[in-house]
PDB file of C-alpha atoms in Angstrom:
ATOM      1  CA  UNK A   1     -42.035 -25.936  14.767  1.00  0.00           C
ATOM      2  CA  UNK A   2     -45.003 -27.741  16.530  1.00  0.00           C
ATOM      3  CA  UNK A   3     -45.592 -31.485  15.953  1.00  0.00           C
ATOM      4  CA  UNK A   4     -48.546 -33.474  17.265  1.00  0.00           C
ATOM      5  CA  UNK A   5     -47.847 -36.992  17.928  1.00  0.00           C
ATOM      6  CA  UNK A   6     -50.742 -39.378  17.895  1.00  0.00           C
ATOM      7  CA  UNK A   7     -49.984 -42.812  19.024  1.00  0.00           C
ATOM      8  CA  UNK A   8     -51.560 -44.780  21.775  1.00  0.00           C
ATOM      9  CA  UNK A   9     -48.239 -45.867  23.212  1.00  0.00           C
ATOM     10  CA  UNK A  10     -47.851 -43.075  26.092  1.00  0.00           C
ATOM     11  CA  UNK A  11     -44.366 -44.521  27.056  1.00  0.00           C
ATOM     12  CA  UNK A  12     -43.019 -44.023  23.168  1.00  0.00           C
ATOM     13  CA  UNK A  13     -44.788 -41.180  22.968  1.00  0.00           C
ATOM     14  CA  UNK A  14     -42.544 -39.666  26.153  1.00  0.00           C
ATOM     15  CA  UNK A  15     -39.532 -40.843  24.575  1.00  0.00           C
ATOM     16  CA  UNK A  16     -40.184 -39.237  21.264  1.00  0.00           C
ATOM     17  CA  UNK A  17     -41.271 -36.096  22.560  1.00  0.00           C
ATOM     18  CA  UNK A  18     -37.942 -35.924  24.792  1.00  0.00           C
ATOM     19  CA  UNK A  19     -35.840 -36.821  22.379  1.00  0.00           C
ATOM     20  CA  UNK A  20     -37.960 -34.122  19.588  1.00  0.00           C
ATOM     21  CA  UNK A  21     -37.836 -31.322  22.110  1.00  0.00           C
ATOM     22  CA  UNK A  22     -33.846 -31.614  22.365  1.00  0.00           C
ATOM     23  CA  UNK A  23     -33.996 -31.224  18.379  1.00  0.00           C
ATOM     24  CA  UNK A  24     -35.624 -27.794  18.672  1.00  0.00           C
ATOM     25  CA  UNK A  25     -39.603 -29.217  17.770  1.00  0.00           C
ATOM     26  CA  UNK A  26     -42.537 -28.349  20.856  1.00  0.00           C
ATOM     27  CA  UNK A  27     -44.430 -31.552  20.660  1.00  0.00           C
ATOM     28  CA  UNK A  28     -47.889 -32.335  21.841  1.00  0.00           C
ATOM     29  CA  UNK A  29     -49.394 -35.650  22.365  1.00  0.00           C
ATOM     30  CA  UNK A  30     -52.822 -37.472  22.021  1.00  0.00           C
ATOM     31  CA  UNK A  31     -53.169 -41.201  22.774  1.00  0.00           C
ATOM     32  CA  UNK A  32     -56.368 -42.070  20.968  1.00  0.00           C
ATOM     33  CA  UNK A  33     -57.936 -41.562  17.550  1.00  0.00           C
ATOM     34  CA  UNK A  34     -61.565 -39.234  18.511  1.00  0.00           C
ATOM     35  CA  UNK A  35     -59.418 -36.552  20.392  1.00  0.00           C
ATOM     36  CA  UNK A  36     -56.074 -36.695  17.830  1.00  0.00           C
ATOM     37  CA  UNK A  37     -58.716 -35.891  14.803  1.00  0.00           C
ATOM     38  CA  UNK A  38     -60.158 -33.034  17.098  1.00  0.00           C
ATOM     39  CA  UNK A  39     -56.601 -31.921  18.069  1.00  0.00           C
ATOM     40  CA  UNK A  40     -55.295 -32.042  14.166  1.00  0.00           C
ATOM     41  CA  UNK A  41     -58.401 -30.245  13.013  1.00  0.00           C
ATOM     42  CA  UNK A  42     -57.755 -27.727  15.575  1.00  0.00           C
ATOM     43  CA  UNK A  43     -54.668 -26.827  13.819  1.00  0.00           C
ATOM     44  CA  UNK A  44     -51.458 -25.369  14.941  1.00  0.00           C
ATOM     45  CA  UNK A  45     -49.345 -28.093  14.267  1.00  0.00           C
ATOM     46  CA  UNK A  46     -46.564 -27.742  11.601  1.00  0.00           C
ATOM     47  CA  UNK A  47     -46.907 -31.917  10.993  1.00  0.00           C
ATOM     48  CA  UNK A  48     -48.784 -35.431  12.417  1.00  0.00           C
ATOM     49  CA  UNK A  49     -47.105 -38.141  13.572  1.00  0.00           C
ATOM     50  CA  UNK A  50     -50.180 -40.761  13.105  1.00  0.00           C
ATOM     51  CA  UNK A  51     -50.127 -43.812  13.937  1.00  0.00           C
ATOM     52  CA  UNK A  52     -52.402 -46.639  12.046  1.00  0.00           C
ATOM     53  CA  UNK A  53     -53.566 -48.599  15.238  1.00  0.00           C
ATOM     54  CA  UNK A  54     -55.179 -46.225  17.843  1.00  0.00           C
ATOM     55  CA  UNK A  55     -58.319 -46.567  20.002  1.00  0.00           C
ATOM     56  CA  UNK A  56     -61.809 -44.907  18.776  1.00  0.00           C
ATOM     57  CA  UNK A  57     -60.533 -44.178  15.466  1.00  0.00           C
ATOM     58  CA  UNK A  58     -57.610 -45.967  13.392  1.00  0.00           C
ATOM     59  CA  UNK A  59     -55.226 -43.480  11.936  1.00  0.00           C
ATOM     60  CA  UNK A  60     -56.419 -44.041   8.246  1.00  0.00           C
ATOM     61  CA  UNK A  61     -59.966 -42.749   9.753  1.00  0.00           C
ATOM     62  CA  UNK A  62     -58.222 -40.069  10.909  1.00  0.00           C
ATOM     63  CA  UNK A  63     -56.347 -38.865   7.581  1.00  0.00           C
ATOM     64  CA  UNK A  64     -59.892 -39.439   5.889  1.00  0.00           C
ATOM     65  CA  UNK A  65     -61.016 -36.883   8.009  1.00  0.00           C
ATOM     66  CA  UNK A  66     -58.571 -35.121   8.154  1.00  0.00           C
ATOM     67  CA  UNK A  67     -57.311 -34.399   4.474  1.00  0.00           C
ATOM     68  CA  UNK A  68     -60.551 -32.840   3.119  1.00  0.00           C
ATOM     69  CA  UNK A  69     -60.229 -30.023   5.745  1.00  0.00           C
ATOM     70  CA  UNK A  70     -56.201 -29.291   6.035  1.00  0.00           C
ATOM     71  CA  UNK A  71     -53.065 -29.749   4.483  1.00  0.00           C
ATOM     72  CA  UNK A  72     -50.857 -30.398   7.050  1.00  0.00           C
ATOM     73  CA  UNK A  73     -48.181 -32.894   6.567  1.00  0.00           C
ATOM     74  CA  UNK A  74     -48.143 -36.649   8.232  1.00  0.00           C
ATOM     75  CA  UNK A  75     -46.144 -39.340   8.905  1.00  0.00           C
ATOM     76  CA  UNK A  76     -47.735 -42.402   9.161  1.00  0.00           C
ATOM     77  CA  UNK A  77     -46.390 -45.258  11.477  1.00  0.00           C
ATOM     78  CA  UNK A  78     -46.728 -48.658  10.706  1.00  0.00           C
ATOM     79  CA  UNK A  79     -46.349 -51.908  11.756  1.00  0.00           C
ATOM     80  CA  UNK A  80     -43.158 -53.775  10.003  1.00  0.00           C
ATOM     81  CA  UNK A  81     -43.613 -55.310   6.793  1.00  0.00           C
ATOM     82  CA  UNK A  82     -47.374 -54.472   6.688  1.00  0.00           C
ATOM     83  CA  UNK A  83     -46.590 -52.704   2.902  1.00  0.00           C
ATOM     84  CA  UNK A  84     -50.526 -52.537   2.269  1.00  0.00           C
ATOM     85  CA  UNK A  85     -50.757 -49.948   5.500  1.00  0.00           C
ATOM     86  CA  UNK A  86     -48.220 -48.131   3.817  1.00  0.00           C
ATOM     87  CA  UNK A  87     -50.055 -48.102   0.622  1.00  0.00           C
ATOM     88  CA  UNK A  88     -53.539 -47.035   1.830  1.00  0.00           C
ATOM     89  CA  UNK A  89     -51.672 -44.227   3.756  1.00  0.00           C
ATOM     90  CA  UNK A  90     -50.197 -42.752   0.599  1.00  0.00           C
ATOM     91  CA  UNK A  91     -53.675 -43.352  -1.045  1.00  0.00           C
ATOM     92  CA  UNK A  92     -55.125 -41.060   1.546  1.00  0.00           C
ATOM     93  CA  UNK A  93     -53.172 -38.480   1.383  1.00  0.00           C
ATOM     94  CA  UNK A  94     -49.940 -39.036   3.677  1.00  0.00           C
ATOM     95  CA  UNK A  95     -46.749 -37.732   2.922  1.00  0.00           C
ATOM     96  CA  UNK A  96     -44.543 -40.161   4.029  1.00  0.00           C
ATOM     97  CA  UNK A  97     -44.289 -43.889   6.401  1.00  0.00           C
ATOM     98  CA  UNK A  98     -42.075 -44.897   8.919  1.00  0.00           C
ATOM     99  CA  UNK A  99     -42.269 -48.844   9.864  1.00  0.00           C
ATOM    100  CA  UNK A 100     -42.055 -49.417  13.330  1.00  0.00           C
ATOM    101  CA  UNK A 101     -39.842 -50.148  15.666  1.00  0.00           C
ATOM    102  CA  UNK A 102     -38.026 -46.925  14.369  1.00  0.00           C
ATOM    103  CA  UNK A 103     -34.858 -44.982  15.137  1.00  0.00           C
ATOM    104  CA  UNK A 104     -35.557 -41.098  16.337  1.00  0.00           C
ATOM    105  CA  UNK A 105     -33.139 -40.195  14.533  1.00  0.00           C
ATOM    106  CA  UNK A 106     -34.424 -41.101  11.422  1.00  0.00           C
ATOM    107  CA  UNK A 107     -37.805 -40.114  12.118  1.00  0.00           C
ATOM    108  CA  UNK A 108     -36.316 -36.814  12.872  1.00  0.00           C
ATOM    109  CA  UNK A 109     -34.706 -36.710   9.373  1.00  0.00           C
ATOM    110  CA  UNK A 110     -38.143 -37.295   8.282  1.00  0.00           C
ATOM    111  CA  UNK A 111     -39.841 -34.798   9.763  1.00  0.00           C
ATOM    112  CA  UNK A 112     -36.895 -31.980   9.103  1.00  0.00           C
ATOM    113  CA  UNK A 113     -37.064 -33.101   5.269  1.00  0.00           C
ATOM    114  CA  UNK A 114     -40.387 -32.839   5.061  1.00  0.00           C
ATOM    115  CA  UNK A 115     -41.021 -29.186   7.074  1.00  0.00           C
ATOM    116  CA  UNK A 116     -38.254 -28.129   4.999  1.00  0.00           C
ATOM    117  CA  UNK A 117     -40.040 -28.603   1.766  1.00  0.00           C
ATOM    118  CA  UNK A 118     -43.349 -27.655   2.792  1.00  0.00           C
ATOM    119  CA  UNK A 119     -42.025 -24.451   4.320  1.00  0.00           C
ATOM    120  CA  UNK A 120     -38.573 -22.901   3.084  1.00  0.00           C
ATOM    121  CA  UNK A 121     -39.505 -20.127   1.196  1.00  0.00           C
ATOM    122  CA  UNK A 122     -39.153 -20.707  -2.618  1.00  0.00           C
ATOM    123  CA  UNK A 123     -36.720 -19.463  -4.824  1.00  0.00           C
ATOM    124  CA  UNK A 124     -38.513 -16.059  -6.778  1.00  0.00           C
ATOM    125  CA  UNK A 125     -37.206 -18.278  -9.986  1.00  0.00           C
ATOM    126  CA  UNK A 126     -39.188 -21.012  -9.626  1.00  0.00           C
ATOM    127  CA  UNK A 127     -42.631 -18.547  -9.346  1.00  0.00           C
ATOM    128  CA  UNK A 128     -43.766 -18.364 -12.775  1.00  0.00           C
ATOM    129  CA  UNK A 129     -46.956 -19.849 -14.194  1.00  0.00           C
ATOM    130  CA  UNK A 130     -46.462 -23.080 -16.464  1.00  0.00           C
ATOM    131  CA  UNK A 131     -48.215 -24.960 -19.008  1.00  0.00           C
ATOM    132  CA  UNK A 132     -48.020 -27.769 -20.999  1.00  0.00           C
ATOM    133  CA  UNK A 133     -50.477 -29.995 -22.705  1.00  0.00           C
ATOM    134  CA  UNK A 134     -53.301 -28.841 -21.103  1.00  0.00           C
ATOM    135  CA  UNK A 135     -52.285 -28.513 -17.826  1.00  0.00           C
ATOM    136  CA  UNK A 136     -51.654 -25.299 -16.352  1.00  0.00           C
ATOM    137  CA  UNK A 137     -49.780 -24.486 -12.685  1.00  0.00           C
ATOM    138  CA  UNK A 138     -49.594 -21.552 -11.419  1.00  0.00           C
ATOM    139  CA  UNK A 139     -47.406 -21.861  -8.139  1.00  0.00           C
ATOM    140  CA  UNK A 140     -47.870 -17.972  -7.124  1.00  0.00           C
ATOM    141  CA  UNK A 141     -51.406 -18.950  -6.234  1.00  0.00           C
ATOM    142  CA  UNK A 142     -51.133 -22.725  -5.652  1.00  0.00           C
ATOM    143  CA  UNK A 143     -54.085 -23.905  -8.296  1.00  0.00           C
ATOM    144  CA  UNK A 144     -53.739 -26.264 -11.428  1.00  0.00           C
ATOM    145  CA  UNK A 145     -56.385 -26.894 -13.695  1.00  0.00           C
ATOM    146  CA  UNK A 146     -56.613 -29.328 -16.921  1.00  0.00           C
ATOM    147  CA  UNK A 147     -58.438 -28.165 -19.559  1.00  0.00           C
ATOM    148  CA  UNK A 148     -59.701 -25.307 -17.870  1.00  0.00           C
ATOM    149  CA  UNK A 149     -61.016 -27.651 -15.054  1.00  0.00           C
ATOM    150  CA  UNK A 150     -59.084 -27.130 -11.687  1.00  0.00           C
ATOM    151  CA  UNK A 151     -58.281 -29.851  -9.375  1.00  0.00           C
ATOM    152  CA  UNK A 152     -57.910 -30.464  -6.055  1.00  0.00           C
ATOM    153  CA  UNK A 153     -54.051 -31.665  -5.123  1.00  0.00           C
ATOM    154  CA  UNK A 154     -52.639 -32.266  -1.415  1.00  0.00           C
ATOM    155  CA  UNK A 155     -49.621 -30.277  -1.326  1.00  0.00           C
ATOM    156  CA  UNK A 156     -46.862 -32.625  -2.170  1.00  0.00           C
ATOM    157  CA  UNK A 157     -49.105 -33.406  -5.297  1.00  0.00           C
ATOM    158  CA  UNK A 158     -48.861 -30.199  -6.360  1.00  0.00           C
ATOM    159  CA  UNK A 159     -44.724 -30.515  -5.472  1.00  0.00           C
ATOM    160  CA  UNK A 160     -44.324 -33.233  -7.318  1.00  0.00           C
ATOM    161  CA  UNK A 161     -46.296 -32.028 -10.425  1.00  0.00           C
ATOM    162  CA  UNK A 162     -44.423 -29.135 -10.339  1.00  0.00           C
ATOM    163  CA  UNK A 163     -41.401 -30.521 -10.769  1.00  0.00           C
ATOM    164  CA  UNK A 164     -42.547 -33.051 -13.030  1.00  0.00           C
ATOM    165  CA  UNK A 165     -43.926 -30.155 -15.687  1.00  0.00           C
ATOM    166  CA  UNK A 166     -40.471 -27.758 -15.113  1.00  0.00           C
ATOM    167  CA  UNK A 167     -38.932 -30.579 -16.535  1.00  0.00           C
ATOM    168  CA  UNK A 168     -41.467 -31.479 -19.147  1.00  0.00           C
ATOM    169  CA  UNK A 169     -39.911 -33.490 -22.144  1.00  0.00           C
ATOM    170  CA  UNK A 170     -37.244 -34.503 -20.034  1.00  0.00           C
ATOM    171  CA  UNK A 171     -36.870 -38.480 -17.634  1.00  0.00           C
ATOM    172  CA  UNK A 172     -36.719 -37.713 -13.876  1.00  0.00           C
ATOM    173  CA  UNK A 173     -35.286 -40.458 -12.131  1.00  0.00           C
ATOM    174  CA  UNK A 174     -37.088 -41.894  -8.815  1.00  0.00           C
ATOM    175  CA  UNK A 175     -33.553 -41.435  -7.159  1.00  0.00           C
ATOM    176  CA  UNK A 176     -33.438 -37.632  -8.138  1.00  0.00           C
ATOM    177  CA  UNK A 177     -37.344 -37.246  -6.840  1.00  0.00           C
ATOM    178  CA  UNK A 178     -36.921 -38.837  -3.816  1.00  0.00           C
ATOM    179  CA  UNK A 179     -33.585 -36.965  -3.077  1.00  0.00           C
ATOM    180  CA  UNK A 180     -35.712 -33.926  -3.580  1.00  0.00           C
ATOM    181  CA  UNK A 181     -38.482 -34.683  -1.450  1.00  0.00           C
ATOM    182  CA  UNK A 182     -37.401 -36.936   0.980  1.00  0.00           C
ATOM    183  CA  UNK A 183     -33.898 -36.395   1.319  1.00  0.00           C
ATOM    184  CA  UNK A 184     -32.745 -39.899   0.911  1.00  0.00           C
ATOM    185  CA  UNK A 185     -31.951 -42.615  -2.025  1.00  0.00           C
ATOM    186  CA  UNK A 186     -34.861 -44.733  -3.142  1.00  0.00           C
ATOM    187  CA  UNK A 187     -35.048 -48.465  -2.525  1.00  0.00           C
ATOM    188  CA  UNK A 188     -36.641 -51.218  -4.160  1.00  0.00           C
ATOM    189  CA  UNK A 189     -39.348 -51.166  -1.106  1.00  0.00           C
ATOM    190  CA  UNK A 190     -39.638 -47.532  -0.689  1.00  0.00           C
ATOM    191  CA  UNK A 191     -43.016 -46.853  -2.729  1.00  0.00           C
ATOM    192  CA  UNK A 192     -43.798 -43.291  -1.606  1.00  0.00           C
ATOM    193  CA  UNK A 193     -42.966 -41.578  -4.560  1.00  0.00           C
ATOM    194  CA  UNK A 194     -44.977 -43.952  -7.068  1.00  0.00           C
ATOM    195  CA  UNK A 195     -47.927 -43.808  -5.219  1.00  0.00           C
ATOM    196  CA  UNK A 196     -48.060 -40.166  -5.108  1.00  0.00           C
ATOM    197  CA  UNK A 197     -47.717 -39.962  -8.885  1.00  0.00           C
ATOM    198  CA  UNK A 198     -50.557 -42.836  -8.907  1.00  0.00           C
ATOM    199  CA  UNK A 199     -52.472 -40.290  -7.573  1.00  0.00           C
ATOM    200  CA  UNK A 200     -52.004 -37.472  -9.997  1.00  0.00           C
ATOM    201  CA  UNK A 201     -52.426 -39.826 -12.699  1.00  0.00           C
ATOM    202  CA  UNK A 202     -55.883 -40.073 -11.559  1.00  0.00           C
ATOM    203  CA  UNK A 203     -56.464 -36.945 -10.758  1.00  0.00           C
ATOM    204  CA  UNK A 204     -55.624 -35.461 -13.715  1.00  0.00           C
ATOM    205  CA  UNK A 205     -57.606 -37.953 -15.541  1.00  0.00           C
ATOM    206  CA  UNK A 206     -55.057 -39.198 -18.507  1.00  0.00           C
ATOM    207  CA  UNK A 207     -53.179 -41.759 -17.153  1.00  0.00           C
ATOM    208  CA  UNK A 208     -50.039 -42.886 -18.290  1.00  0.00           C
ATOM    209  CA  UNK A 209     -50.300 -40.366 -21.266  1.00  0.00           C
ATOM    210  CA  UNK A 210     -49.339 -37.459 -18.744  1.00  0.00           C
ATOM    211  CA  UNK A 211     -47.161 -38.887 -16.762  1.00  0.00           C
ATOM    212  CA  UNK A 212     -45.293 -41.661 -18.619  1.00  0.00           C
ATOM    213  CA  UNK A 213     -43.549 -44.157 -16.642  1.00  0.00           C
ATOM    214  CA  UNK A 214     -39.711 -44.715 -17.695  1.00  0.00           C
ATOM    215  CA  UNK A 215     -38.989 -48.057 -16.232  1.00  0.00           C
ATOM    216  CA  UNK A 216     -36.012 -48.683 -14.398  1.00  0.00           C
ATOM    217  CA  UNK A 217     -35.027 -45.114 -14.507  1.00  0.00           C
ATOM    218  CA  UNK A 218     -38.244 -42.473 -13.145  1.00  0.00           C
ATOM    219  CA  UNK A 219     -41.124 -40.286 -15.069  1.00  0.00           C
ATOM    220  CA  UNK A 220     -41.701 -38.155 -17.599  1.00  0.00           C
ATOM    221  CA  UNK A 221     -44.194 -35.608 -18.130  1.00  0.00           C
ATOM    222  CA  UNK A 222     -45.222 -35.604 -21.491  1.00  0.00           C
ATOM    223  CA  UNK A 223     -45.589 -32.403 -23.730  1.00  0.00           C
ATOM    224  CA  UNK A 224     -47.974 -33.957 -26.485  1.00  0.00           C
ATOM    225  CA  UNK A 225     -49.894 -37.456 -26.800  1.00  0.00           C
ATOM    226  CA  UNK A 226     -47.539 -38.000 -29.390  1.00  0.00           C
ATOM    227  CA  UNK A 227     -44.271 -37.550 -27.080  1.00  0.00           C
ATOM    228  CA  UNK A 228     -46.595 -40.118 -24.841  1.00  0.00           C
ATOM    229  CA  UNK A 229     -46.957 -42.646 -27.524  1.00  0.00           C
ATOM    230  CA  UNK A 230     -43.505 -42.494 -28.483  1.00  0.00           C
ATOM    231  CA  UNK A 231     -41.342 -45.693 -27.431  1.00  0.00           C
TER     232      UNK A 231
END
C-alpha cells in the first residue's frame, strides 16, 4: 500500500517513511502544500498523511481541493491541543487526526485501521440494498439518495450511514462505532465520530430526526418521525 506524506518537516518526514517502509507501506514525500495537492490529485496513493501547517498551501487548502475530486483517505496532523484544527479537518472531509508530537506506532495503527476499512473486501452479506424512512443505500453501487434525491457522501459517510441504517431502530454506542472504524475506544476528547455524523445530518437535510442523538450512550437512526420524537 502507497502512502504520501505531506509535511514540511523533511527530517520527520525521513523518520516516518523509515520506520513505514519496515511496516510493509512504499511511502512518498512532498514538503510543501502547491506540489502535495498536485501529487494527491495525481493519485496512486492508498492514503495522505497531511499536515495543517505547510508552505504555499495549508493542509485544510489542500483537503478543499482535494475532496471534490478523490476519495482517498487522510490523516490530518495537528498541532497539540489545537481541537478547532481537528474540527475543521473533519468538516472537510478527513477521516481521522493525529496531534503532534506522535508515536509511529500509533500512527501506523491509524493508517492500518483505516486501509483496512476502506479496502477489505466486504462480506457478500452485507451487499443488499436498504431503506428506511426515505433514505435508500444501495452499497453494491455506492449511491444513497433521500427522497429520490441522491447525495454526495465521502466514503466513511457512506460507512457510517451504513451501519447506522443496518441497525435502524436500534442505539449504537460511540464506543461500538469507533471500535468499528477506528479500531480503538472513544474518549471524552476524541470527536471524530460526532463530527462525521454532523455531517450526514446535514447532508441528508433532517437533522436530529434521522439521526437521533442518544446521550451518554451513541446514535440511532430513526425508522419514522414518530420513533424520532419519541423520548
Amino acid at each position: 500500500m502507497r502512502i504520501l506524506l505531506v509535511d514540511d518537516d523533511t527530517e520527520l518526514c525521513a523518520l516516518l517513511g523509515e520506520f513505514l517502509n519496515r511496516e510493509g507501506f512504499e511511502v512518498e514525500c512532498e514538503h510543501d502544500g502547491p506540489s502535495g495537492l498536485e501529487r494527491a490529485l495525481k493519485g496512486g496513493a492508498d492514503l495522505v498523511v497531511l499536515d495543517v501547517m505547510l508552505p504555499g498551501m495549508d493542509g485544510f487548502e489542500i483537503l478543499r481541493q482535494l475532496r471534490p475530486q478523490s476519495k482517498t483517505p487522510v490523516i490530518m496532523l495537528t498541532a497539540r491541543g489545537e481541537d478547532v484544527d481537528r474540527i475543521v479537518g473533519l468538516e472537510l472531509g478527513a477521516d481521522d487526526y493525529l496531534p503532534k508530537p506522535f508515536n509511529p506506532r500509533e500512527l501506523t495503527a491509524r493508517i492500518r485501521a483505516i486501509l483496512r476499512r476502506y479496502y477489505e473486501p466486504r462480506q457478500a452479506t452485507a451487499t443488499s440494498r436498504i431503506e428506511v424512512n426515505g433514505v435508500a443505500l444501495d452499497p453494491r453501487t455506492r449511491q444513497v439518495t433521500v427522497d429520490g434525491k441522491a447525495l454526495d457522501l465521502t466514503t466513511f459517510e457512506f460507512d457510517i450511514l451504513e451501519i447506522l441504517m443496518r441497525s435502524a431502530g436500534h442505539v449504537l454506542s460511540r464506543d461500538a462505532l469507533m471500535e468499528n472504524f477506528y479500531n480503538r475506544k472513544a474518549t471524552p476528547f476524541d470527536r471524530s465520530i460526532d463530527m462525521h455524523i454532523s455531517h450526514l445530518r446535514k447532508k441528508l437535510g433532517r437533522g436530529d430526526s434521522q439521526i437521533k442523538t442518544i446521550r451518554g450512550v451513541g446514535y440511532q437512526f430513526c425508522r419514522s418521525p414518530e420513533e424520532a420524537a419519541a423520548e
